[in-house]
Amino acid sequence: MRVLFPLIFVFILFLVFSSWKHTVVEADPRAEGVAFLKDVRDGGLAKSVKHFGGNTCRCPAKGGWGSYLIYVSGQEPNLAFMTGHRFTFGDPVMTRMKNDRKALSPWQKPEDFAIDIPIAFDNKVYAPLFLPLNMAYGDKMTQAQLDEFLKDPDKDAWKGFTLRMRPSLKPGAIAPPNEPLPKTAAEEFKDLEKKPAEEKDEASTEDAVREALGAKALKYLKPKDAGAVVDADGKPVPTDKVEAELPHLKSATLRLHVVRRGALNDWTIYHFGLMYPVLEFNDGREVHLEHDRRPSSLPRDPTQGEPVSP
């Protein structure tokens, strides 16, 4: 009997170790990407933001990880257009990224993977609209200006790209989901909704933008409810008519930069990018965007460095 109890104890420890090794050490980064997308689709801000995390010597986006999930943060890229909305996704493809960081032991070696996941939207269920830049920042447009955009929505598409993806043109469409949040998450999202004048860091950002691009560029710091469209007589064009004319996102590849600090840590999302987007008009015309990324951005090949530019 004296021998039996230690054996049982050792056996239990073995089971615990085996389970921990399987769920943590041998965890597949692709599973983290899939779990993240499911939480984004369900619209749970608290759950989605928990998937984010950094690798060694890296920091979250300005304003916290939650800035990647709501429009009012002005953070680009952004997944607000997907949060709480229905979409489908395919099997993830994983690529190990180059990582030269040193570690004291193999268990502490940081790991980086690019996880490419195809996503698709059904216009009969939900497909985000792609707005002209000025409309996405609250400016009024003429029908002629809108028609010019519709001829070539690919031109300068990279400017505020994911922030121009909208669920609708209705007022309040960019408001974050209303849900109970844990204290830490609630504080993070509350800070992101503050007006620029209430934040010293934001003020310094405005100064930098004003100096580099001029005062007119300040309006592009944060997206606004969609601006109206007026006809040649200055009369507002009905919102439903404008929505019917705008292209919507049909498909794209979401690249997730998944990292962990070492084999004993969980996988987390460090950054992401929307790639190879395809827009579709209601008449069936498709536009494969080629100018959705900043001209100076890094190559798409994850083995050549970062998959997307932070």
mmCIF file of C-alpha atoms in Angstrom:
data_model
loop_
_atom_site.group_PDB
_atom_site.id
_atom_site.type_symbol
_atom_site.label_atom_id
_atom_site.label_comp_id
_atom_site.label_asym_id
_atom_site.label_seq_id
_atom_site.Cartn_x
_atom_site.Cartn_y
_atom_site.Cartn_z
ATOM 1 C CA MET A 1 0.000 0.000 0.000
ATOM 2 C CA ARG A 2 2.880 2.344 0.790
ATOM 3 C CA VAL A 3 4.190 1.783 -2.725
ATOM 4 C CA LEU A 4 0.787 2.114 -4.362
ATOM 5 C CA PHE A 5 0.111 5.709 -3.289
ATOM 6 C CA PRO A 6 3.401 7.110 -4.683
ATOM 7 C CA LEU A 7 2.751 5.242 -7.924
ATOM 8 C CA ILE A 8 -0.728 6.741 -8.185
ATOM 9 C CA PHE A 9 0.705 10.187 -7.471
ATOM 10 C CA VAL A 10 3.389 9.755 -10.145
ATOM 11 C CA PHE A 11 0.771 8.495 -12.606
ATOM 12 C CA ILE A 12 -1.431 11.550 -11.969
ATOM 13 C CA LEU A 13 1.561 13.844 -12.449
ATOM 14 C CA PHE A 14 2.323 12.076 -15.713
ATOM 15 C CA LEU A 15 -1.236 12.597 -16.944
ATOM 16 C CA VAL A 16 -1.154 16.275 -15.971
ATOM 17 C CA PHE A 17 2.222 16.752 -17.667
ATOM 18 C CA SER A 18 1.087 14.938 -20.808
ATOM 19 C CA SER A 19 -2.071 17.024 -21.011
ATOM 20 C CA TRP A 20 -0.138 20.264 -20.465
ATOM 21 C CA LYS A 21 2.493 19.278 -23.044
ATOM 22 C CA HIS A 22 -0.208 18.520 -25.601
ATOM 23 C CA THR A 23 -2.264 21.671 -24.991
ATOM 24 C CA VAL A 24 0.619 24.148 -24.593
ATOM 25 C CA VAL A 25 3.982 22.914 -25.862
ATOM 26 C CA GLU A 26 2.555 21.079 -28.883
ATOM 27 C CA ALA A 27 -0.256 23.570 -29.512
ATOM 28 C CA ASP A 28 -0.830 24.352 -33.184
ATOM 29 C CA PRO A 29 -0.678 28.096 -34.013
ATOM 30 C CA ARG A 30 -3.311 27.472 -36.687
ATOM 31 C CA ALA A 31 -5.772 26.557 -33.946
ATOM 32 C CA GLU A 32 -5.159 29.943 -32.324
ATOM 33 C CA GLY A 33 -5.956 31.669 -35.628
ATOM 34 C CA VAL A 34 -9.209 29.739 -36.041
ATOM 35 C CA ALA A 35 -10.266 30.384 -32.429
ATOM 36 C CA PHE A 36 -9.557 34.092 -32.891
ATOM 37 C CA LEU A 37 -11.694 34.328 -36.032
ATOM 38 C CA LYS A 38 -14.580 32.529 -34.346
ATOM 39 C CA ASP A 39 -14.525 35.003 -31.444
ATOM 40 C CA VAL A 40 -14.339 37.961 -33.850
ATOM 41 C CA ARG A 41 -17.314 36.553 -35.757
ATOM 42 C CA ASP A 42 -19.292 36.127 -32.542
ATOM 43 C CA GLY A 43 -18.668 39.791 -31.761
ATOM 44 C CA GLY A 44 -17.228 39.268 -28.309
ATOM 45 C CA LEU A 45 -14.804 42.153 -27.755
ATOM 46 C CA ALA A 46 -13.635 40.769 -24.411
ATOM 47 C CA LYS A 47 -12.889 37.332 -25.892
ATOM 48 C CA SER A 48 -11.335 38.664 -29.092
ATOM 49 C CA VAL A 49 -8.958 41.075 -27.381
ATOM 50 C CA LYS A 50 -7.600 38.286 -25.166
ATOM 51 C CA HIS A 51 -6.104 36.600 -28.240
ATOM 52 C CA PHE A 52 -3.718 39.499 -28.782
ATOM 53 C CA GLY A 53 -0.255 39.559 -27.294
ATOM 54 C CA GLY A 54 3.305 40.446 -28.160
ATOM 55 C CA ASN A 55 6.539 38.647 -28.676
ATOM 56 C CA THR A 56 9.756 39.649 -26.910
ATOM 57 C CA CYS A 57 10.381 43.414 -26.950
ATOM 58 C CA ARG A 58 7.153 44.227 -28.781
ATOM 59 C CA CYS A 59 4.269 46.438 -27.787
ATOM 60 C CA PRO A 60 0.590 46.608 -28.734
ATOM 61 C CA ALA A 61 -0.816 49.199 -31.072
ATOM 62 C CA LYS A 62 -1.300 52.689 -29.667
ATOM 63 C CA GLY A 63 -4.315 52.619 -27.374
ATOM 64 C CA GLY A 64 -4.036 48.909 -26.600
ATOM 65 C CA TRP A 65 -4.930 45.723 -28.446
ATOM 66 C CA GLY A 66 -8.586 46.728 -28.506
ATOM 67 C CA SER A 67 -7.739 49.415 -31.066
ATOM 68 C CA TYR A 68 -7.719 46.661 -33.702
ATOM 69 C CA LEU A 69 -11.407 45.880 -33.104
ATOM 70 C CA ILE A 70 -13.316 49.173 -33.130
ATOM 71 C CA TYR A 71 -13.580 51.978 -35.692
ATOM 72 C CA VAL A 72 -13.215 54.920 -33.312
ATOM 73 C CA SER A 73 -9.588 54.018 -32.575
ATOM 74 C CA GLY A 74 -8.611 54.985 -36.118
ATOM 75 C CA GLN A 75 -6.153 52.078 -36.084
ATOM 76 C CA GLU A 76 -5.352 50.684 -39.542
ATOM 77 C CA PRO A 77 -5.517 47.762 -40.205
ATOM 78 C CA ASN A 78 -8.710 47.100 -38.300
ATOM 79 C CA LEU A 79 -11.170 44.227 -37.956
ATOM 80 C CA ALA A 80 -14.185 46.273 -36.868
ATOM 81 C CA PHE A 81 -15.922 45.484 -40.174
ATOM 82 C CA MET A 82 -15.793 41.772 -39.264
ATOM 83 C CA THR A 83 -16.505 41.970 -35.533
ATOM 84 C CA GLY A 84 -19.929 40.564 -34.794
ATOM 85 C CA HIS A 85 -20.748 39.872 -38.451
ATOM 86 C CA ARG A 86 -21.205 36.644 -40.343
ATOM 87 C CA PHE A 87 -18.454 35.438 -42.654
ATOM 88 C CA THR A 88 -16.964 32.107 -43.613
ATOM 89 C CA PHE A 89 -13.358 31.013 -43.653
ATOM 90 C CA GLY A 90 -11.347 28.147 -45.069
ATOM 91 C CA ASP A 91 -8.424 26.042 -43.891
ATOM 92 C CA PRO A 92 -5.448 27.993 -42.535
ATOM 93 C CA VAL A 93 -2.031 27.708 -44.209
ATOM 94 C CA MET A 94 0.971 28.078 -41.919
ATOM 95 C CA THR A 95 4.439 29.441 -42.752
ATOM 96 C CA ARG A 96 7.275 29.712 -40.238
ATOM 97 C CA MET A 97 8.754 33.196 -40.206
ATOM 98 C CA LYS A 98 12.408 34.042 -39.876
ATOM 99 C CA ASN A 99 13.356 34.638 -36.249
ATOM 100 C CA ASP A 100 16.934 35.409 -35.192
ATOM 101 C CA ARG A 101 16.222 36.316 -31.579
ATOM 102 C CA LYS A 102 18.436 34.549 -29.051
ATOM 103 C CA ALA A 103 17.244 32.595 -26.017
ATOM 104 C CA LEU A 104 18.928 31.057 -22.970
ATOM 105 C CA SER A 105 17.247 27.718 -23.630
ATOM 106 C CA PRO A 106 15.176 26.100 -26.399
ATOM 107 C CA TRP A 107 12.087 26.446 -24.198
ATOM 108 C CA GLN A 108 12.480 30.249 -24.231
ATOM 109 C CA LYS A 109 12.997 30.637 -27.976
ATOM 110 C CA PRO A 110 10.310 32.986 -29.388
ATOM 111 C CA GLU A 111 8.430 31.607 -32.388
ATOM 112 C CA ASP A 112 6.682 33.421 -35.235
ATOM 113 C CA PHE A 113 4.274 32.036 -37.822
ATOM 114 C CA ALA A 114 2.250 33.591 -40.620
ATOM 115 C CA ILE A 115 -1.188 32.002 -40.745
ATOM 116 C CA ASP A 116 -3.078 32.696 -43.978
ATOM 117 C CA ILE A 117 -6.829 32.115 -43.758
ATOM 118 C CA PRO A 118 -9.180 32.688 -46.720
ATOM 119 C CA ILE A 119 -12.334 34.570 -45.712
ATOM 120 C CA ALA A 120 -15.518 35.133 -47.704
ATOM 121 C CA PHE A 121 -18.725 37.147 -47.363
ATOM 122 C CA ASP A 122 -22.200 36.399 -48.698
ATOM 123 C CA ASN A 123 -23.953 39.568 -49.831
ATOM 124 C CA LYS A 124 -27.335 37.993 -49.002
ATOM 125 C CA VAL A 125 -26.228 37.606 -45.373
ATOM 126 C CA TYR A 126 -23.535 40.225 -44.791
ATOM 127 C CA ALA A 127 -20.825 41.791 -46.918
ATOM 128 C CA PRO A 128 -19.096 45.015 -45.847
ATOM 129 C CA LEU A 129 -19.381 48.000 -48.166
ATOM 130 C CA PHE A 130 -16.209 49.702 -49.410
ATOM 131 C CA LEU A 131 -16.630 53.471 -49.133
ATOM 132 C CA PRO A 132 -14.847 56.307 -50.911
ATOM 133 C CA LEU A 133 -12.235 57.866 -48.627
ATOM 134 C CA ASN A 134 -14.033 61.180 -48.095
ATOM 135 C CA MET A 135 -17.379 59.493 -47.433
ATOM 136 C CA ALA A 136 -15.771 57.270 -44.787
ATOM 137 C CA TYR A 137 -14.616 60.366 -42.907
ATOM 138 C CA GLY A 138 -17.956 62.150 -42.930
ATOM 139 C CA ASP A 139 -17.592 64.390 -45.993
ATOM 140 C CA LYS A 140 -20.521 65.136 -48.287
ATOM 141 C CA MET A 141 -20.062 63.937 -51.880
ATOM 142 C CA THR A 142 -21.800 64.692 -55.146
ATOM 143 C CA GLN A 143 -23.241 61.922 -57.285
ATOM 144 C CA ALA A 144 -20.618 62.776 -59.904
ATOM 145 C CA GLN A 145 -17.814 62.242 -57.368
ATOM 146 C CA LEU A 146 -19.340 58.949 -56.317
ATOM 147 C CA ASP A 147 -19.622 57.827 -59.946
ATOM 148 C CA GLU A 148 -15.923 58.614 -60.420
ATOM 149 C CA PHE A 149 -15.047 56.405 -57.450
ATOM 150 C CA LEU A 150 -17.237 53.577 -58.741
ATOM 151 C CA LYS A 151 -15.282 53.542 -62.006
ATOM 152 C CA ASP A 152 -12.059 52.729 -60.156
ATOM 153 C CA PRO A 153 -12.429 51.826 -56.447
ATOM 154 C CA ASP A 154 -8.885 50.419 -56.556
ATOM 155 C CA LYS A 155 -7.261 53.854 -56.838
ATOM 156 C CA ASP A 156 -5.557 54.720 -53.525
ATOM 157 C CA ALA A 157 -7.507 51.904 -51.857
ATOM 158 C CA TRP A 158 -4.754 51.581 -49.232
ATOM 159 C CA LYS A 159 -5.701 54.897 -47.622
ATOM 160 C CA GLY A 160 -7.676 53.908 -44.530
ATOM 161 C CA PHE A 161 -8.400 50.629 -46.304
ATOM 162 C CA THR A 162 -10.044 48.475 -43.616
ATOM 163 C CA LEU A 163 -11.562 51.528 -41.894
ATOM 164 C CA ARG A 164 -13.487 52.191 -45.114
ATOM 165 C CA MET A 165 -15.152 48.770 -44.893
ATOM 166 C CA ARG A 166 -18.554 49.432 -43.317
ATOM 167 C CA PRO A 167 -21.586 47.324 -42.347
ATOM 168 C CA SER A 168 -23.880 50.083 -43.661
ATOM 169 C CA LEU A 169 -24.171 53.822 -44.277
ATOM 170 C CA LYS A 170 -26.609 54.364 -41.427
ATOM 171 C CA PRO A 171 -25.683 56.701 -38.535
ATOM 172 C CA GLY A 172 -24.153 54.760 -35.678
ATOM 173 C CA ALA A 173 -22.859 51.980 -37.930
ATOM 174 C CA ILE A 174 -19.313 52.444 -36.621
ATOM 175 C CA ALA A 175 -20.271 52.349 -32.934
ATOM 176 C CA PRO A 176 -18.593 49.494 -31.031
ATOM 177 C CA PRO A 177 -20.733 46.553 -29.859
ATOM 178 C CA ASN A 178 -22.568 47.196 -26.613
ATOM 179 C CA GLU A 179 -21.647 44.382 -24.256
ATOM 180 C CA PRO A 180 -20.616 43.853 -20.629
ATOM 181 C CA LEU A 181 -16.825 43.892 -20.380
ATOM 182 C CA PRO A 182 -14.307 42.967 -17.686
ATOM 183 C CA LYS A 183 -12.826 46.012 -15.939
ATOM 184 C CA THR A 184 -9.474 45.960 -17.753
ATOM 185 C CA ALA A 185 -11.084 45.563 -21.178
ATOM 186 C CA ALA A 186 -13.735 48.173 -20.409
ATOM 187 C CA GLU A 187 -11.060 50.716 -19.451
ATOM 188 C CA GLU A 188 -9.117 49.984 -22.636
ATOM 189 C CA PHE A 189 -12.101 50.464 -24.945
ATOM 190 C CA LYS A 190 -13.299 53.509 -23.003
ATOM 191 C CA ASP A 191 -9.920 55.186 -23.497
ATOM 192 C CA LEU A 192 -10.150 54.551 -27.232
ATOM 193 C CA GLU A 193 -13.444 56.410 -27.461
ATOM 194 C CA LYS A 194 -12.077 59.626 -25.941
ATOM 195 C CA LYS A 195 -11.911 62.748 -28.067
ATOM 196 C CA PRO A 196 -8.441 63.689 -29.348
ATOM 197 C CA ALA A 197 -8.332 66.780 -27.125
ATOM 198 C CA GLU A 198 -8.662 64.600 -24.037
ATOM 199 C CA GLU A 199 -5.457 62.687 -24.761
ATOM 200 C CA LYS A 200 -1.996 64.212 -24.716
ATOM 201 C CA ASP A 201 -0.573 61.404 -26.866
ATOM 202 C CA GLU A 202 -3.294 61.989 -29.436
ATOM 203 C CA ALA A 203 -2.503 65.694 -29.465
ATOM 204 C CA SER A 204 1.140 64.995 -30.231
ATOM 205 C CA THR A 205 0.014 62.675 -33.027
ATOM 206 C CA GLU A 206 -2.114 65.472 -34.463
ATOM 207 C CA ASP A 207 0.856 67.831 -34.363
ATOM 208 C CA ALA A 208 2.970 65.321 -36.281
ATOM 209 C CA VAL A 209 0.265 64.760 -38.902
ATOM 210 C CA ARG A 210 -0.340 68.497 -39.270
ATOM 211 C CA GLU A 211 3.358 69.126 -39.803
ATOM 212 C CA ALA A 212 3.767 66.302 -42.323
ATOM 213 C CA LEU A 213 0.512 66.501 -44.280
ATOM 214 C CA GLY A 214 -1.126 69.794 -43.389
ATOM 215 C CA ALA A 215 -4.161 70.666 -41.304
ATOM 216 C CA LYS A 216 -6.611 69.132 -43.794
ATOM 217 C CA ALA A 217 -5.156 65.680 -43.131
ATOM 218 C CA LEU A 218 -6.276 65.746 -39.479
ATOM 219 C CA LYS A 219 -9.781 64.684 -40.452
ATOM 220 C CA TYR A 220 -8.338 61.299 -41.460
ATOM 221 C CA LEU A 221 -7.175 60.480 -37.932
ATOM 222 C CA LYS A 222 -10.486 58.862 -37.037
ATOM 223 C CA PRO A 223 -13.315 57.561 -39.265
ATOM 224 C CA LYS A 224 -16.811 58.989 -38.944
ATOM 225 C CA ASP A 225 -20.344 58.031 -39.899
ATOM 226 C CA ALA A 226 -20.665 57.974 -43.673
ATOM 227 C CA GLY A 227 -21.103 61.328 -45.363
ATOM 228 C CA ALA A 228 -24.170 61.967 -47.521
ATOM 229 C CA VAL A 229 -24.352 61.949 -51.321
ATOM 230 C CA VAL A 230 -26.229 64.732 -53.098
ATOM 231 C CA ASP A 231 -27.483 64.900 -56.690
ATOM 232 C CA ALA A 232 -26.892 67.679 -59.218
ATOM 233 C CA ASP A 233 -29.631 69.763 -57.560
ATOM 234 C CA GLY A 234 -28.079 69.388 -54.121
ATOM 235 C CA LYS A 235 -30.761 66.999 -52.890
ATOM 236 C CA PRO A 236 -29.684 64.003 -50.752
ATOM 237 C CA VAL A 237 -29.583 60.692 -52.589
ATOM 238 C CA PRO A 238 -31.450 57.990 -50.598
ATOM 239 C CA THR A 239 -29.094 55.897 -48.473
ATOM 240 C CA ASP A 240 -30.392 52.591 -49.806
ATOM 241 C CA LYS A 241 -29.699 53.729 -53.387
ATOM 242 C CA VAL A 242 -26.111 54.666 -52.495
ATOM 243 C CA GLU A 243 -25.571 51.355 -50.701
ATOM 244 C CA ALA A 244 -26.816 49.495 -53.791
ATOM 245 C CA GLU A 245 -24.221 51.296 -55.934
ATOM 246 C CA LEU A 246 -21.222 50.738 -53.673
ATOM 247 C CA PRO A 247 -19.015 47.653 -54.019
ATOM 248 C CA HIS A 248 -18.789 45.181 -51.169
ATOM 249 C CA LEU A 249 -16.003 42.895 -50.020
ATOM 250 C CA LYS A 250 -16.477 39.433 -51.480
ATOM 251 C CA SER A 251 -13.318 37.654 -50.350
ATOM 252 C CA ALA A 252 -9.768 38.145 -49.097
ATOM 253 C CA THR A 253 -6.956 36.398 -47.280
ATOM 254 C CA LEU A 254 -6.458 37.321 -43.653
ATOM 255 C CA ARG A 255 -2.833 36.917 -42.633
ATOM 256 C CA LEU A 256 -2.315 36.564 -38.903
ATOM 257 C CA HIS A 257 1.119 37.008 -37.357
ATOM 258 C CA VAL A 258 0.925 34.431 -34.558
ATOM 259 C CA VAL A 259 3.672 34.413 -31.922
ATOM 260 C CA ARG A 260 4.640 32.991 -28.577
ATOM 261 C CA ARG A 261 7.498 33.939 -26.256
ATOM 262 C CA GLY A 262 8.604 30.342 -25.884
ATOM 263 C CA ALA A 263 7.418 26.738 -25.953
ATOM 264 C CA LEU A 264 5.918 27.116 -22.463
ATOM 265 C CA ASN A 265 3.712 30.051 -23.482
ATOM 266 C CA ASP A 266 0.402 30.264 -25.312
ATOM 267 C CA TRP A 267 0.151 31.385 -28.927
ATOM 268 C CA THR A 268 -1.104 34.948 -29.395
ATOM 269 C CA ILE A 269 -1.946 37.276 -32.282
ATOM 270 C CA TYR A 270 0.657 40.008 -32.697
ATOM 271 C CA HIS A 271 -0.489 41.605 -35.935
ATOM 272 C CA PHE A 272 -2.555 40.942 -39.056
ATOM 273 C CA GLY A 273 -3.203 42.143 -42.573
ATOM 274 C CA LEU A 274 -5.949 41.801 -45.156
ATOM 275 C CA MET A 275 -4.549 40.602 -48.469
ATOM 276 C CA TYR A 276 -5.757 39.863 -52.012
ATOM 277 C CA PRO A 277 -9.172 41.528 -51.482
ATOM 278 C CA VAL A 278 -11.865 41.121 -54.121
ATOM 279 C CA LEU A 279 -14.696 43.634 -54.360
ATOM 280 C CA GLU A 280 -18.017 42.848 -56.009
ATOM 281 C CA PHE A 281 -20.767 45.109 -57.318
ATOM 282 C CA ASN A 282 -24.434 44.171 -57.237
ATOM 283 C CA ASP A 283 -24.359 43.675 -61.004
ATOM 284 C CA GLY A 284 -21.723 40.947 -60.573
ATOM 285 C CA ARG A 285 -18.694 42.986 -61.639
ATOM 286 C CA GLU A 286 -15.585 42.087 -59.640
ATOM 287 C CA VAL A 287 -12.522 44.178 -58.850
ATOM 288 C CA HIS A 288 -9.340 42.481 -57.641
ATOM 289 C CA LEU A 289 -7.648 45.247 -55.690
ATOM 290 C CA GLU A 290 -3.983 45.859 -56.399
ATOM 291 C CA HIS A 291 -3.524 49.132 -54.498
ATOM 292 C CA ASP A 292 -4.850 48.021 -51.122
ATOM 293 C CA ARG A 293 -1.416 48.270 -49.501
ATOM 294 C CA ARG A 294 0.793 51.284 -48.926
ATOM 295 C CA PRO A 295 3.226 51.533 -51.885
ATOM 296 C CA SER A 296 6.254 51.272 -49.577
ATOM 297 C CA SER A 297 4.892 48.309 -47.576
ATOM 298 C CA LEU A 298 6.869 45.137 -47.065
ATOM 299 C CA PRO A 299 6.652 42.087 -49.372
ATOM 300 C CA ARG A 300 3.787 39.624 -48.996
ATOM 301 C CA ASP A 301 6.160 36.681 -48.644
ATOM 302 C CA PRO A 302 6.283 35.925 -44.884
ATOM 303 C CA THR A 303 9.636 34.130 -45.205
ATOM 304 C CA GLN A 304 11.206 37.443 -46.239
ATOM 305 C CA GLY A 305 10.325 39.273 -43.040
ATOM 306 C CA GLU A 306 7.224 40.657 -41.389
ATOM 307 C CA PRO A 307 4.043 39.672 -43.279
ATOM 308 C CA VAL A 308 2.495 43.106 -42.907
ATOM 309 C CA SER A 309 3.718 46.553 -41.977
ATOM 310 C CA PRO A 310 2.647 47.558 -38.435
#
